[in-house]
Short mmCIF file of C-alpha atoms in Angstrom, two decimals:
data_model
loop_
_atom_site.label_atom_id
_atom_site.label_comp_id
_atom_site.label_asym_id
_atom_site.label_seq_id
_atom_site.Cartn_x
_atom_site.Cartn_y
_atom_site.Cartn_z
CA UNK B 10 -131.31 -21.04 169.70
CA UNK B 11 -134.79 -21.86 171.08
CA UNK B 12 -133.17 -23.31 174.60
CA UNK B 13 -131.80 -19.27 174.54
CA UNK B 14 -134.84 -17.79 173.55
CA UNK B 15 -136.68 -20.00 176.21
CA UNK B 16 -134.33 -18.84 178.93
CA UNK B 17 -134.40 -14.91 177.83
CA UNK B 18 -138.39 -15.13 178.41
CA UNK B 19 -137.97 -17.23 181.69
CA UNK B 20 -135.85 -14.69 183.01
CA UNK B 21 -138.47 -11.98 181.76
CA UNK B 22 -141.19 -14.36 183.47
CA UNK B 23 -139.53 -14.37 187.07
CA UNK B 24 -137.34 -11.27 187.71
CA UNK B 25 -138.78 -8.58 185.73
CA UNK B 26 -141.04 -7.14 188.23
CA UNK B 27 -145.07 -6.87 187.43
CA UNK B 28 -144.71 -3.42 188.28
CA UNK B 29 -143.07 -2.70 185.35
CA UNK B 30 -145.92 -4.20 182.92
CA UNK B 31 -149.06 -3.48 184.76
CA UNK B 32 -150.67 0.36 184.45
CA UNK B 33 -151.55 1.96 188.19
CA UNK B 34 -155.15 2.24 188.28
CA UNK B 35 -156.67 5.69 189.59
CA UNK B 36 -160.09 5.80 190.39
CA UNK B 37 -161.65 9.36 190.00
CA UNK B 38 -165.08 10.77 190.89
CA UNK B 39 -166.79 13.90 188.95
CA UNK B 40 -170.15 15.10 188.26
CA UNK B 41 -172.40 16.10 184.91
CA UNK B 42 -171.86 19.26 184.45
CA UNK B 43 -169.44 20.83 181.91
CA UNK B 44 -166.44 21.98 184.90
CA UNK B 45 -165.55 18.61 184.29
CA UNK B 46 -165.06 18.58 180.76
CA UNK B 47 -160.84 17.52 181.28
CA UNK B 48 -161.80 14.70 182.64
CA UNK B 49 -164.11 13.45 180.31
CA UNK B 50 -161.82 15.00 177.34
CA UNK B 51 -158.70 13.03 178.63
CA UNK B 52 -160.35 9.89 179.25
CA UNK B 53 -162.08 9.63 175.72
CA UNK B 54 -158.45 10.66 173.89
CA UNK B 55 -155.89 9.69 176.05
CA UNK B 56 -156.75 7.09 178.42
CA UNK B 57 -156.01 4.10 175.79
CA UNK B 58 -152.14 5.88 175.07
CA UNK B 59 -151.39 5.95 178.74
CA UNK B 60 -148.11 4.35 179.83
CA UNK B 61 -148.22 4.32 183.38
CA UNK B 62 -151.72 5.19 184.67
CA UNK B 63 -155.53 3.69 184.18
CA UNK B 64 -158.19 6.12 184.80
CA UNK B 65 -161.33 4.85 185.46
CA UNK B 66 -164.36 7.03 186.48
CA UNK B 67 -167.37 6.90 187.92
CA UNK B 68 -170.21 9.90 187.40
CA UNK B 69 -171.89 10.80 191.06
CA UNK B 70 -174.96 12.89 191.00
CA UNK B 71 -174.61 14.55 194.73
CA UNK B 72 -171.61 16.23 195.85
CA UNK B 73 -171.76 14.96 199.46
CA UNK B 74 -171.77 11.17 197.89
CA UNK B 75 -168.53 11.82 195.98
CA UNK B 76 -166.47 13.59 199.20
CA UNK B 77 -168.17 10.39 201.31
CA UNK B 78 -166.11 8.53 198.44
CA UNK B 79 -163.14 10.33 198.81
CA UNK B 80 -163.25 10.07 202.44
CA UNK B 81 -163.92 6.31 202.43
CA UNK B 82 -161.49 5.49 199.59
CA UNK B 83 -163.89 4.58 197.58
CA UNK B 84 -162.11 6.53 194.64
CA UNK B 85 -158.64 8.14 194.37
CA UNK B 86 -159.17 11.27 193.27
CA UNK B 87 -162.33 13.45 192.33
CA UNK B 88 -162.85 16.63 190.41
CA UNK B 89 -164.77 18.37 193.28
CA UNK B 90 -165.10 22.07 194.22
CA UNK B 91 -162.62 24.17 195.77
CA UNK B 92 -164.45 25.13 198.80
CA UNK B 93 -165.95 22.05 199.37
CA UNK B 94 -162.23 20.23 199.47
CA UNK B 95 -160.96 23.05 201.45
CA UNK B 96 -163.77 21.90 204.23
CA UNK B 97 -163.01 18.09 203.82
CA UNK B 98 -159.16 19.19 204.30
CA UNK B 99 -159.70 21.66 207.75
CA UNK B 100 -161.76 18.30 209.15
CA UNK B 101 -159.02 15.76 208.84
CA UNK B 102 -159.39 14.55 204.76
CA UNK B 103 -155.75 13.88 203.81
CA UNK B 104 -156.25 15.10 200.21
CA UNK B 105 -154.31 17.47 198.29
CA UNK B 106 -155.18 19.47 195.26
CA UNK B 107 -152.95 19.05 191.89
CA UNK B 108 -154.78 21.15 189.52
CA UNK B 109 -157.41 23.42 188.82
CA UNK B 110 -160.73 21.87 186.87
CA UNK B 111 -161.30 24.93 185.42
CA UNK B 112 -162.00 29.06 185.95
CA UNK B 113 -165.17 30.89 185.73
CA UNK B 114 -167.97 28.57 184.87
CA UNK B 115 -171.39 29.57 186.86
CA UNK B 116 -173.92 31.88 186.36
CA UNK B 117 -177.11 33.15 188.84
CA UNK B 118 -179.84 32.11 186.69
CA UNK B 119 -183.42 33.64 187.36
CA UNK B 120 -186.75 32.99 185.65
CA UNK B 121 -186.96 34.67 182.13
CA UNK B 122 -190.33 37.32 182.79
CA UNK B 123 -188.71 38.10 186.62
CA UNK B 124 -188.59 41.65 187.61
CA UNK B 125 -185.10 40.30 189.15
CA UNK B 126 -182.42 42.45 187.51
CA UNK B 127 -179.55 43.11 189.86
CA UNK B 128 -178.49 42.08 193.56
CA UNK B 129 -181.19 43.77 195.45
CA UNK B 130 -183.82 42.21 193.46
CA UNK B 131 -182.82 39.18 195.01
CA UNK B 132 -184.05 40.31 198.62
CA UNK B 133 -186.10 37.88 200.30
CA UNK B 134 -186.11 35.18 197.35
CA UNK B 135 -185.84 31.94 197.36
CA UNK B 136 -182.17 31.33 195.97
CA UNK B 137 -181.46 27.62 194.98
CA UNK B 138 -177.59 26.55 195.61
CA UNK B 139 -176.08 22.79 194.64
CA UNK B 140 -174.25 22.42 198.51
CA UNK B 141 -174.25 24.77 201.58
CA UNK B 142 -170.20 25.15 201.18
CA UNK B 143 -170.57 25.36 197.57
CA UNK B 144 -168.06 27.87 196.30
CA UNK B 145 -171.18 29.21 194.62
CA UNK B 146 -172.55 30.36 197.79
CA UNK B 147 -169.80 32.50 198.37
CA UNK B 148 -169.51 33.88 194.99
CA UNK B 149 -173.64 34.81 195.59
CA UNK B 150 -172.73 36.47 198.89
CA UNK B 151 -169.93 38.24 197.15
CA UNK B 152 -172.38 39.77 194.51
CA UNK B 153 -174.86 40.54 197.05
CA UNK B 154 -172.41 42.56 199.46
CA UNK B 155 -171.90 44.90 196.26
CA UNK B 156 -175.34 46.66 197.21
CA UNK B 157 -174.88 45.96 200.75
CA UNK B 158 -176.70 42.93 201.34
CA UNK B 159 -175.28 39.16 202.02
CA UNK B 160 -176.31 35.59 202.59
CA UNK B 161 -178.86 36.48 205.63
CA UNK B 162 -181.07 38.20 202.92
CA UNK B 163 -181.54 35.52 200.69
CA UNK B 164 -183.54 32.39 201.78
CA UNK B 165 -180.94 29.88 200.10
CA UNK B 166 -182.14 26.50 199.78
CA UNK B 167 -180.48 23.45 198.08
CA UNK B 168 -181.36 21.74 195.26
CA UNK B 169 -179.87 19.11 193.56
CA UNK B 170 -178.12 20.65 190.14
CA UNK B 171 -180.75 18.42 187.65
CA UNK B 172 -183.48 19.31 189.40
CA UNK B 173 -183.19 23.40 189.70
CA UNK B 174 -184.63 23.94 185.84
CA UNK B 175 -187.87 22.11 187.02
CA UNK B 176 -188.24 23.68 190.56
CA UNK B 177 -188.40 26.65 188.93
CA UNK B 178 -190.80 26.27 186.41
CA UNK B 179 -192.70 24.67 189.08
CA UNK B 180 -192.27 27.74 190.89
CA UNK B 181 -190.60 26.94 194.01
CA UNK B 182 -187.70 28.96 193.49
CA UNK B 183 -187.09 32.14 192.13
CA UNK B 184 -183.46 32.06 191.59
CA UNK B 185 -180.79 29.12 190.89
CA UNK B 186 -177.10 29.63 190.95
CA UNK B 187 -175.11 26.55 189.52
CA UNK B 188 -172.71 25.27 187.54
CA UNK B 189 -172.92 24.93 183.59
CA UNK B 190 -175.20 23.30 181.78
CA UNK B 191 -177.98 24.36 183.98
CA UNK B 192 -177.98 27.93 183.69
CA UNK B 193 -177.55 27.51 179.71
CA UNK B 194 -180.25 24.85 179.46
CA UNK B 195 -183.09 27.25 181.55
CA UNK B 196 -182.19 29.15 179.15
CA UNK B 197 -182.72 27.53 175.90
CA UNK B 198 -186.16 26.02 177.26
CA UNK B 199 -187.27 29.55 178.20
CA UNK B 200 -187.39 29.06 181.24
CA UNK B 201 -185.04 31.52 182.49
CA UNK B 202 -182.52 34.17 181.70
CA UNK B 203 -179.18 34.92 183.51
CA UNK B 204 -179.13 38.05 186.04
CA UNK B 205 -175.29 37.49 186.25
CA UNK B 206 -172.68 34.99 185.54
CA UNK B 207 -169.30 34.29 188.17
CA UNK B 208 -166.83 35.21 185.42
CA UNK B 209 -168.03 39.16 186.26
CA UNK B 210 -168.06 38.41 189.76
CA UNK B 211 -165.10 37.80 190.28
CA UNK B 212 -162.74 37.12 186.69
CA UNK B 213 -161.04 34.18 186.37
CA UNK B 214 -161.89 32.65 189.85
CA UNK B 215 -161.47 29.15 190.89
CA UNK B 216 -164.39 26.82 191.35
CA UNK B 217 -163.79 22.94 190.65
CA UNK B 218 -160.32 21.59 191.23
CA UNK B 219 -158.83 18.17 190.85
CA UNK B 220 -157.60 16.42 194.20
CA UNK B 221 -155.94 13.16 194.90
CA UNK B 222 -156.21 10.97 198.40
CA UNK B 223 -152.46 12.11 199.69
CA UNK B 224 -151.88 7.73 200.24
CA UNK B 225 -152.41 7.72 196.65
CA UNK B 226 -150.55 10.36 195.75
CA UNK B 227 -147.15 9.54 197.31
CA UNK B 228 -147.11 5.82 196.08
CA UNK B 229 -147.98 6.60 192.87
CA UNK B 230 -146.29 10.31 191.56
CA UNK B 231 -145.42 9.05 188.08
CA UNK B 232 -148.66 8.20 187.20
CA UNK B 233 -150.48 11.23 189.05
CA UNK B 234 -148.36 13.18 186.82
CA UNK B 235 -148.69 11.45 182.98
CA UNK B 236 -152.71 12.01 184.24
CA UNK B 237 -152.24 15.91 185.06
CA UNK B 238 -150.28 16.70 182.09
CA UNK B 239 -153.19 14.71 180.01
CA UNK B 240 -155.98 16.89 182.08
CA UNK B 241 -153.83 20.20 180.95
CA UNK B 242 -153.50 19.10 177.31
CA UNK B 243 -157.34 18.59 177.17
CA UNK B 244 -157.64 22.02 178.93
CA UNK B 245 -156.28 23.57 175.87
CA UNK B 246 -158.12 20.86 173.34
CA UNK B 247 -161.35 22.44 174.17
CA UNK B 248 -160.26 26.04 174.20
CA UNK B 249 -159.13 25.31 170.55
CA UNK B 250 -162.27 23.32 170.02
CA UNK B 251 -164.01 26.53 171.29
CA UNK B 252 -162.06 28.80 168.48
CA UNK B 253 -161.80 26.65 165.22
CA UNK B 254 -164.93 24.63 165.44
CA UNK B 255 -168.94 24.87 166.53
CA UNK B 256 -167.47 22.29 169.78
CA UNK B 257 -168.10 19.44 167.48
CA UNK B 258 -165.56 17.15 169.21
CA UNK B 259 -166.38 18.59 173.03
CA UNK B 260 -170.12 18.43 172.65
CA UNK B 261 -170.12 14.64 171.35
CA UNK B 262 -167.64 13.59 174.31
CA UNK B 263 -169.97 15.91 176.85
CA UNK B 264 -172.99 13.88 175.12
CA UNK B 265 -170.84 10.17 175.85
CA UNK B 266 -170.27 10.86 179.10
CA UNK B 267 -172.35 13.45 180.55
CA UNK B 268 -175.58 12.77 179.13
CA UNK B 269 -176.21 16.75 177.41
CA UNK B 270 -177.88 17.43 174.59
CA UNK B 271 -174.72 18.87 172.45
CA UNK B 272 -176.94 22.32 171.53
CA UNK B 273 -176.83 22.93 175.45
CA UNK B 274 -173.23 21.80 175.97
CA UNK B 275 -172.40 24.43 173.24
CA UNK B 276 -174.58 27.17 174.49
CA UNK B 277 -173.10 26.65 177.99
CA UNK B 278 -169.43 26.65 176.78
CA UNK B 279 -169.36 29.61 174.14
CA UNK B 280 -172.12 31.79 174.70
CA UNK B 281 -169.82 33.71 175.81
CA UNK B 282 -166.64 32.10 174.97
CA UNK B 283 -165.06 33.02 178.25
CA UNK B 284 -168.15 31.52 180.13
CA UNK B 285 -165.87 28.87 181.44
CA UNK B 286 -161.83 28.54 180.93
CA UNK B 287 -159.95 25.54 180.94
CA UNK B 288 -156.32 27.25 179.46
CA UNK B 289 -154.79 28.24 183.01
CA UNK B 290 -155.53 25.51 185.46
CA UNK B 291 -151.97 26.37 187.70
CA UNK B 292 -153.03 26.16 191.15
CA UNK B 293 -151.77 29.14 192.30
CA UNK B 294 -152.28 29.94 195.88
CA UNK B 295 -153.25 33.71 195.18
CA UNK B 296 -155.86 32.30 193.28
CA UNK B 297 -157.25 29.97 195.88
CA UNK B 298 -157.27 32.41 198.19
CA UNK B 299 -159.44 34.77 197.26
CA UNK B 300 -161.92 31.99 197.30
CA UNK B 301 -160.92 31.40 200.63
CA UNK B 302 -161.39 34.56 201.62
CA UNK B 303 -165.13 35.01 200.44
CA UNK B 304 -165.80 31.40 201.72
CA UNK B 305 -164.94 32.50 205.12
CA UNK B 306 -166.50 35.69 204.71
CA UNK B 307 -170.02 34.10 204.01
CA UNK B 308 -169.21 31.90 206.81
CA UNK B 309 -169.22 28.33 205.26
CA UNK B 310 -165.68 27.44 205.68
CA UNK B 311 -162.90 27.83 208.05
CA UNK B 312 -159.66 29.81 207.10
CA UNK B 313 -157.71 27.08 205.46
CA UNK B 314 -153.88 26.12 205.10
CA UNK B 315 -153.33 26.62 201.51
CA UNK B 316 -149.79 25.56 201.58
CA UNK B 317 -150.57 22.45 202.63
CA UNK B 318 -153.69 21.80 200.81
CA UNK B 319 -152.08 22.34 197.65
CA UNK B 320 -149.46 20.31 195.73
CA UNK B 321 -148.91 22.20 192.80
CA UNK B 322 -145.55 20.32 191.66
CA UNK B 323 -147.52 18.28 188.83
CA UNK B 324 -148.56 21.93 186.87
CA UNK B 325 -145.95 21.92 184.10
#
């Protein structure tokens, strides 16, 4: 019997493949701010259950450092925004997006005793933005064009997402648009007030989105997909989070990973609740294009082949 027993583990040993034991490691790149909450959310619930994939990730603070990742293979994949990818994809990135991060999620933030209350206030400011393709410098020349102004009137500078709350306390800027916490922390410290957030620029639109190096990808679908359908389940953990609780579980994992005081990472997410969405993360090319559209509009992207940027068999 143990001769038998030796042999069935021998056999186990040599000819099972390793494949079949051993996890696929994906290594993904996002930043601190709360767009990025699936990420964070599936990592800290799921990644231990996971069958087939490994996710390990690694926080950048600059957007240009995680697509010079991407680019360089650095990491696998990278929760990154949409206009942003679209450029790395026009100049010869071989990425593809699998999923939305999230919808809405940004809000122009200005200081709290400006005389800045609607587009044409902003004439002539000094407009902070986190990247010159930022998908939130189209969504800013969106809302100016509704009183008939546009990027040119704006003197749009960038500044680094941690350090817009200081710069304008300091003065140097009289306007910040950004992605959550920011806007919600300004707030909370009095140092500013929101003029407008995205969500009534344009509903529902797409900012952050997930994409994977297209090598990566197409030796490793299986995994790609148990980590997608993980990212979608979290999607709808902190919507519920969002209704039956004060964020308890969100705001501690936010805290882990992201660094935020949990009174800012619930003021960000729920005040109001539809501030950012994480329930509907389909990448639907309608959607993505009328990003597109205002991105080339403002003039920081070219048009973009969304058919073959997008890979949206992994949704289910």
């Amino acid at each position: 019997m143990k001769i038998k027993l030796c042999l069935i583990f021998l056999f186990f040993l040599f000819f099972i493949p390793i494949s079949v034991f051993a996890k696929t490691t994906i290594k993904v790149g996002y930043l601190p701010i709360l767009d990025h909450l699936t990420l964070v959310v599936s990592h800290e619930r799921d990644n231990e259950k996971f069958k087939e994939v490994n996710v390990e990730l690694k926080m950048f603070k600059r957007w240009d450092d995680m697509a010079g990742a991407l680019n360089a293979g650095v990491i696998d994949a990278g929760f990154i925004l949409s206009t942003v990818a679209m450029d790395m994809f026009n100049t010869g990135s071989d990425i593809k997006t699998v999923l939305l991060a999230h919808r809405n999620g940004s809000a122009i933030t200005v200081k709290k005793d400006s005389d800045i209350h609607s587009a044409t206030g902003l004439k002539d400011k000094k407009v902070a933005i986190p990247h010159r393709k930022a998908t939130h410098v189209a969504l800013l020349d969106k809302y100016l064009r509704k009183e008939g102004l546009s990027l040119k009137n704006v003197d749009a500078t960038v500044v680094d997402p941690p350090y817009m709350e200081e710069s304008m306390k300091l003065g140097r800027i009289d306007a910040f648009i950004v992605a959550e916490p920011f806007g919600a922390k300004a707030h909370l410290h009095g140092v500013g007030r929101v003029l407008v957030l995205t969500k009534d620029i344009i509903d529902n639109h797409v900012e952050c989105i997930v994409v994977v190096r297209n090598q990566f990808l197409k030796q490793n679908i299986s995994a790609v997909q148990e980590w997608v359908e993980s990212l979608i389940r979290s999607g709808k953990f902190i919507e519920k989070d969002k209704r039956e609780t004060k964020l308890n579980s969100v705001s501690a994992i936010a805290k882990k990973y992201m660094g935020h005081d949990e009174e800012v990472v619930r003021e960000g997410l729920k005040n109001p609740t539809d501030r950012i969405l994480f329930d509907n993360l389909n990448p639907e090319i309608s959607d993505f294009q009328k990003i597109a559209d205002i991105a080339v509009q403002a003039g920081i992207i070219e048009k973009v082949d969304l058919e073959g940027f997008i890979d949206s068999r992994f949704y289910k």
